[in-house]
């Protein structure tokens, strides 16, 4: 089974829907694509409630549209959406989404957040010593964007900043 952590919208689903999600067997539909795997199986429509506002979506999110049939969102997913998400596939199992083809069966197993994190770190570490590493001290170019992630070093950035200041001064 694919391991999942419940949330962020599990409260929009009743106990029967949550049980169906974990006990049901789903089949990947031919309408699947690189953005998401559409599943066919026990429906889990969300409880009636206010319409959701679109928000960011993580890779591995299990989105439930009004028909109650899950869509597993791959790393190539859209970046925002407004359907409730019953669960998210743990990082350790994300690579498996690329190996699932139309007609394949899919099941789910719930794990807690600590287990999901531990399994994901172990899976990444098993790839080799350079698959999980701490970045060196970074120069921040903008919130969330570090110079080291771009292969730049502080000395090169300082020279560029100095030149830019000299031209504008």
Tab-separated table of C-alpha atoms in Angstrom:
chain	number	residue	atom	x	y	z
A	1	UNK	CA	0.000	0.000	0.000
A	2	UNK	CA	0.916	3.644	-0.431
A	3	UNK	CA	1.500	5.187	2.987
A	4	UNK	CA	-0.385	8.399	3.716
A	5	UNK	CA	-0.735	10.991	6.431
A	6	UNK	CA	-4.314	12.199	6.883
A	7	UNK	CA	-5.070	15.860	6.318
A	8	UNK	CA	-5.266	18.684	5.619
A	9	UNK	CA	-9.020	18.375	5.017
A	10	UNK	CA	-9.857	14.999	6.558
A	11	UNK	CA	-12.512	16.758	8.664
A	12	UNK	CA	-14.579	17.267	5.500
A	13	UNK	CA	-15.049	13.496	5.258
A	14	UNK	CA	-17.188	11.295	7.482
A	15	UNK	CA	-16.023	8.184	9.295
A	16	UNK	CA	-17.431	5.962	6.522
A	17	UNK	CA	-15.447	7.805	3.858
A	18	UNK	CA	-12.211	7.546	5.885
A	19	UNK	CA	-12.798	3.823	6.414
A	20	UNK	CA	-13.544	3.312	2.710
A	21	UNK	CA	-10.345	5.139	1.805
A	22	UNK	CA	-8.201	2.805	3.921
A	23	UNK	CA	-10.028	-0.447	3.220
A	24	UNK	CA	-10.896	0.085	-0.432
A	25	UNK	CA	-8.980	-1.070	-3.457
A	26	UNK	CA	-8.727	1.480	-6.227
A	27	UNK	CA	-7.819	1.003	-9.875
A	28	UNK	CA	-5.873	3.605	-11.859
A	29	UNK	CA	-8.088	5.012	-14.606
A	30	UNK	CA	-6.912	5.476	-18.216
A	31	UNK	CA	-7.678	9.226	-17.873
A	32	UNK	CA	-4.569	9.585	-15.675
A	33	UNK	CA	-1.714	11.785	-16.837
A	34	UNK	CA	1.627	13.156	-15.637
A	35	UNK	CA	-0.135	15.571	-13.249
A	36	UNK	CA	-2.328	13.074	-11.472
A	37	UNK	CA	-3.456	9.477	-11.246
A	38	UNK	CA	-7.242	9.237	-11.310
A	39	UNK	CA	-8.558	6.337	-9.274
A	40	UNK	CA	-11.796	4.383	-9.511
A	41	UNK	CA	-13.136	2.607	-6.438
A	42	UNK	CA	-15.329	3.165	-3.394
A	43	UNK	CA	-16.507	6.783	-3.649
A	44	UNK	CA	-15.718	9.158	-0.789
A	45	UNK	CA	-17.599	12.369	-1.484
A	46	UNK	CA	-16.827	15.151	0.977
A	47	UNK	CA	-19.477	16.201	3.473
A	48	UNK	CA	-21.607	19.155	2.341
A	49	UNK	CA	-20.095	22.450	3.379
A	50	UNK	CA	-18.888	25.786	2.147
A	51	UNK	CA	-16.960	25.917	-1.100
A	52	UNK	CA	-13.211	25.782	-0.575
A	53	UNK	CA	-10.855	28.549	-1.598
A	54	UNK	CA	-8.005	27.468	-3.860
A	55	UNK	CA	-4.727	26.926	-2.017
A	56	UNK	CA	-1.281	25.449	-2.580
A	57	UNK	CA	-1.025	21.714	-3.175
A	58	UNK	CA	1.846	19.429	-2.139
A	59	UNK	CA	3.176	16.624	-4.312
A	60	UNK	CA	1.451	13.430	-3.216
A	61	UNK	CA	-1.794	15.117	-2.185
A	62	UNK	CA	-4.864	12.876	-2.483
A	63	UNK	CA	-7.522	15.186	-3.840
A	64	UNK	CA	-11.217	14.269	-3.792
A	65	UNK	CA	-13.424	15.974	-6.408
A	66	UNK	CA	-17.236	16.028	-6.056
A	67	UNK	CA	-17.634	12.547	-7.623
A	68	UNK	CA	-15.729	11.087	-4.641
A	69	UNK	CA	-13.068	9.354	-6.776
A	70	UNK	CA	-9.514	10.165	-5.583
A	71	UNK	CA	-6.831	11.808	-7.667
A	72	UNK	CA	-3.199	11.227	-6.606
A	73	UNK	CA	-1.245	14.354	-7.479
A	74	UNK	CA	2.268	13.722	-8.765
A	75	UNK	CA	5.274	16.053	-8.542
A	76	UNK	CA	4.138	17.514	-11.924
A	77	UNK	CA	0.766	18.540	-10.414
A	78	UNK	CA	-0.897	21.915	-10.664
A	79	UNK	CA	0.304	24.272	-7.940
A	80	UNK	CA	-3.080	25.322	-6.534
A	81	UNK	CA	-6.514	23.751	-6.322
A	82	UNK	CA	-9.794	23.869	-4.509
A	83	UNK	CA	-10.833	20.250	-3.970
A	84	UNK	CA	-10.526	18.828	-0.458
A	85	UNK	CA	-7.485	16.677	0.200
A	86	UNK	CA	-8.116	13.712	2.450
A	87	UNK	CA	-4.446	12.742	2.807
A	88	UNK	CA	-0.923	13.167	1.461
A	89	UNK	CA	1.338	10.331	0.329
A	90	UNK	CA	4.531	10.202	2.390
A	91	UNK	CA	7.717	11.348	0.665
A	92	UNK	CA	9.215	7.846	0.815
A	93	UNK	CA	6.431	6.583	-1.476
A	94	UNK	CA	6.266	9.497	-3.946
A	95	UNK	CA	8.642	7.886	-6.451
A	96	UNK	CA	6.289	4.913	-6.658
A	97	UNK	CA	3.637	7.129	-8.304
A	98	UNK	CA	5.731	7.205	-11.480
A	99	UNK	CA	5.644	3.399	-11.668
A	100	UNK	CA	1.868	3.035	-11.405
A	101	UNK	CA	0.080	2.498	-14.730
A	102	UNK	CA	-3.585	2.513	-15.806
A	103	UNK	CA	-5.229	-0.696	-14.662
A	104	UNK	CA	-2.947	-1.119	-11.633
A	105	UNK	CA	-4.494	-1.513	-8.208
A	106	UNK	CA	-3.785	0.952	-5.385
A	107	UNK	CA	-4.383	0.665	-1.628
A	108	UNK	CA	-3.598	3.067	1.198
A	109	UNK	CA	-2.238	2.696	4.733
A	110	UNK	CA	-2.274	5.541	7.267
A	111	UNK	CA	0.869	6.415	9.249
A	112	UNK	CA	1.538	9.195	11.724
A	113	UNK	CA	3.668	12.219	10.857
A	114	UNK	CA	6.726	11.023	12.817
A	115	UNK	CA	6.693	7.677	10.983
A	116	UNK	CA	6.260	9.427	7.624
A	117	UNK	CA	9.247	11.678	8.306
A	118	UNK	CA	11.444	8.818	9.540
A	119	UNK	CA	10.603	6.629	6.517
A	120	UNK	CA	11.150	9.474	4.073
A	121	UNK	CA	14.565	10.385	5.504
A	122	UNK	CA	15.590	6.703	5.508
A	123	UNK	CA	14.460	6.250	1.882
A	124	UNK	CA	16.414	9.305	0.742
A	125	UNK	CA	19.515	8.281	2.712
A	126	UNK	CA	19.385	4.822	1.108
A	127	UNK	CA	19.937	6.486	-2.277
A	128	UNK	CA	23.520	7.300	-1.310
A	129	UNK	CA	25.624	9.749	0.647
A	130	UNK	CA	24.898	12.741	-1.589
A	131	UNK	CA	21.131	12.291	-1.780
A	132	UNK	CA	20.521	13.869	1.625
A	133	UNK	CA	22.883	16.624	2.591
A	134	UNK	CA	22.929	19.829	4.490
A	135	UNK	CA	23.546	22.875	2.341
A	136	UNK	CA	26.489	25.043	3.322
A	137	UNK	CA	25.754	28.424	4.857
A	138	UNK	CA	23.725	30.221	2.222
A	139	UNK	CA	23.501	33.787	1.031
A	140	UNK	CA	19.814	34.586	0.732
A	141	UNK	CA	18.905	36.342	-2.518
A	142	UNK	CA	15.171	36.447	-1.771
A	143	UNK	CA	12.926	34.647	0.702
A	144	UNK	CA	13.250	30.948	-0.075
A	145	UNK	CA	16.017	31.370	-2.657
A	146	UNK	CA	19.564	30.667	-1.518
A	147	UNK	CA	22.642	31.451	-3.568
A	148	UNK	CA	24.172	28.071	-2.747
A	149	UNK	CA	21.160	26.370	-4.317
A	150	UNK	CA	22.143	28.159	-7.526
A	151	UNK	CA	25.817	27.213	-7.185
A	152	UNK	CA	26.893	30.747	-6.266
A	153	UNK	CA	29.280	31.634	-3.479
A	154	UNK	CA	29.290	34.693	-1.223
A	155	UNK	CA	32.528	36.134	-2.694
A	156	UNK	CA	31.118	36.146	-6.236
A	157	UNK	CA	27.885	37.765	-5.057
A	158	UNK	CA	29.778	40.408	-3.062
A	159	UNK	CA	31.843	41.373	-6.143
A	160	UNK	CA	28.662	41.669	-8.218
A	161	UNK	CA	26.966	43.799	-5.550
A	162	UNK	CA	30.040	46.032	-5.268
A	163	UNK	CA	30.103	46.583	-9.078
A	164	UNK	CA	26.385	47.372	-9.145
A	165	UNK	CA	26.757	49.909	-6.328
A	166	UNK	CA	29.738	51.526	-8.081
A	167	UNK	CA	27.739	51.966	-11.321
A	168	UNK	CA	24.704	53.457	-9.585
A	169	UNK	CA	26.732	55.712	-7.233
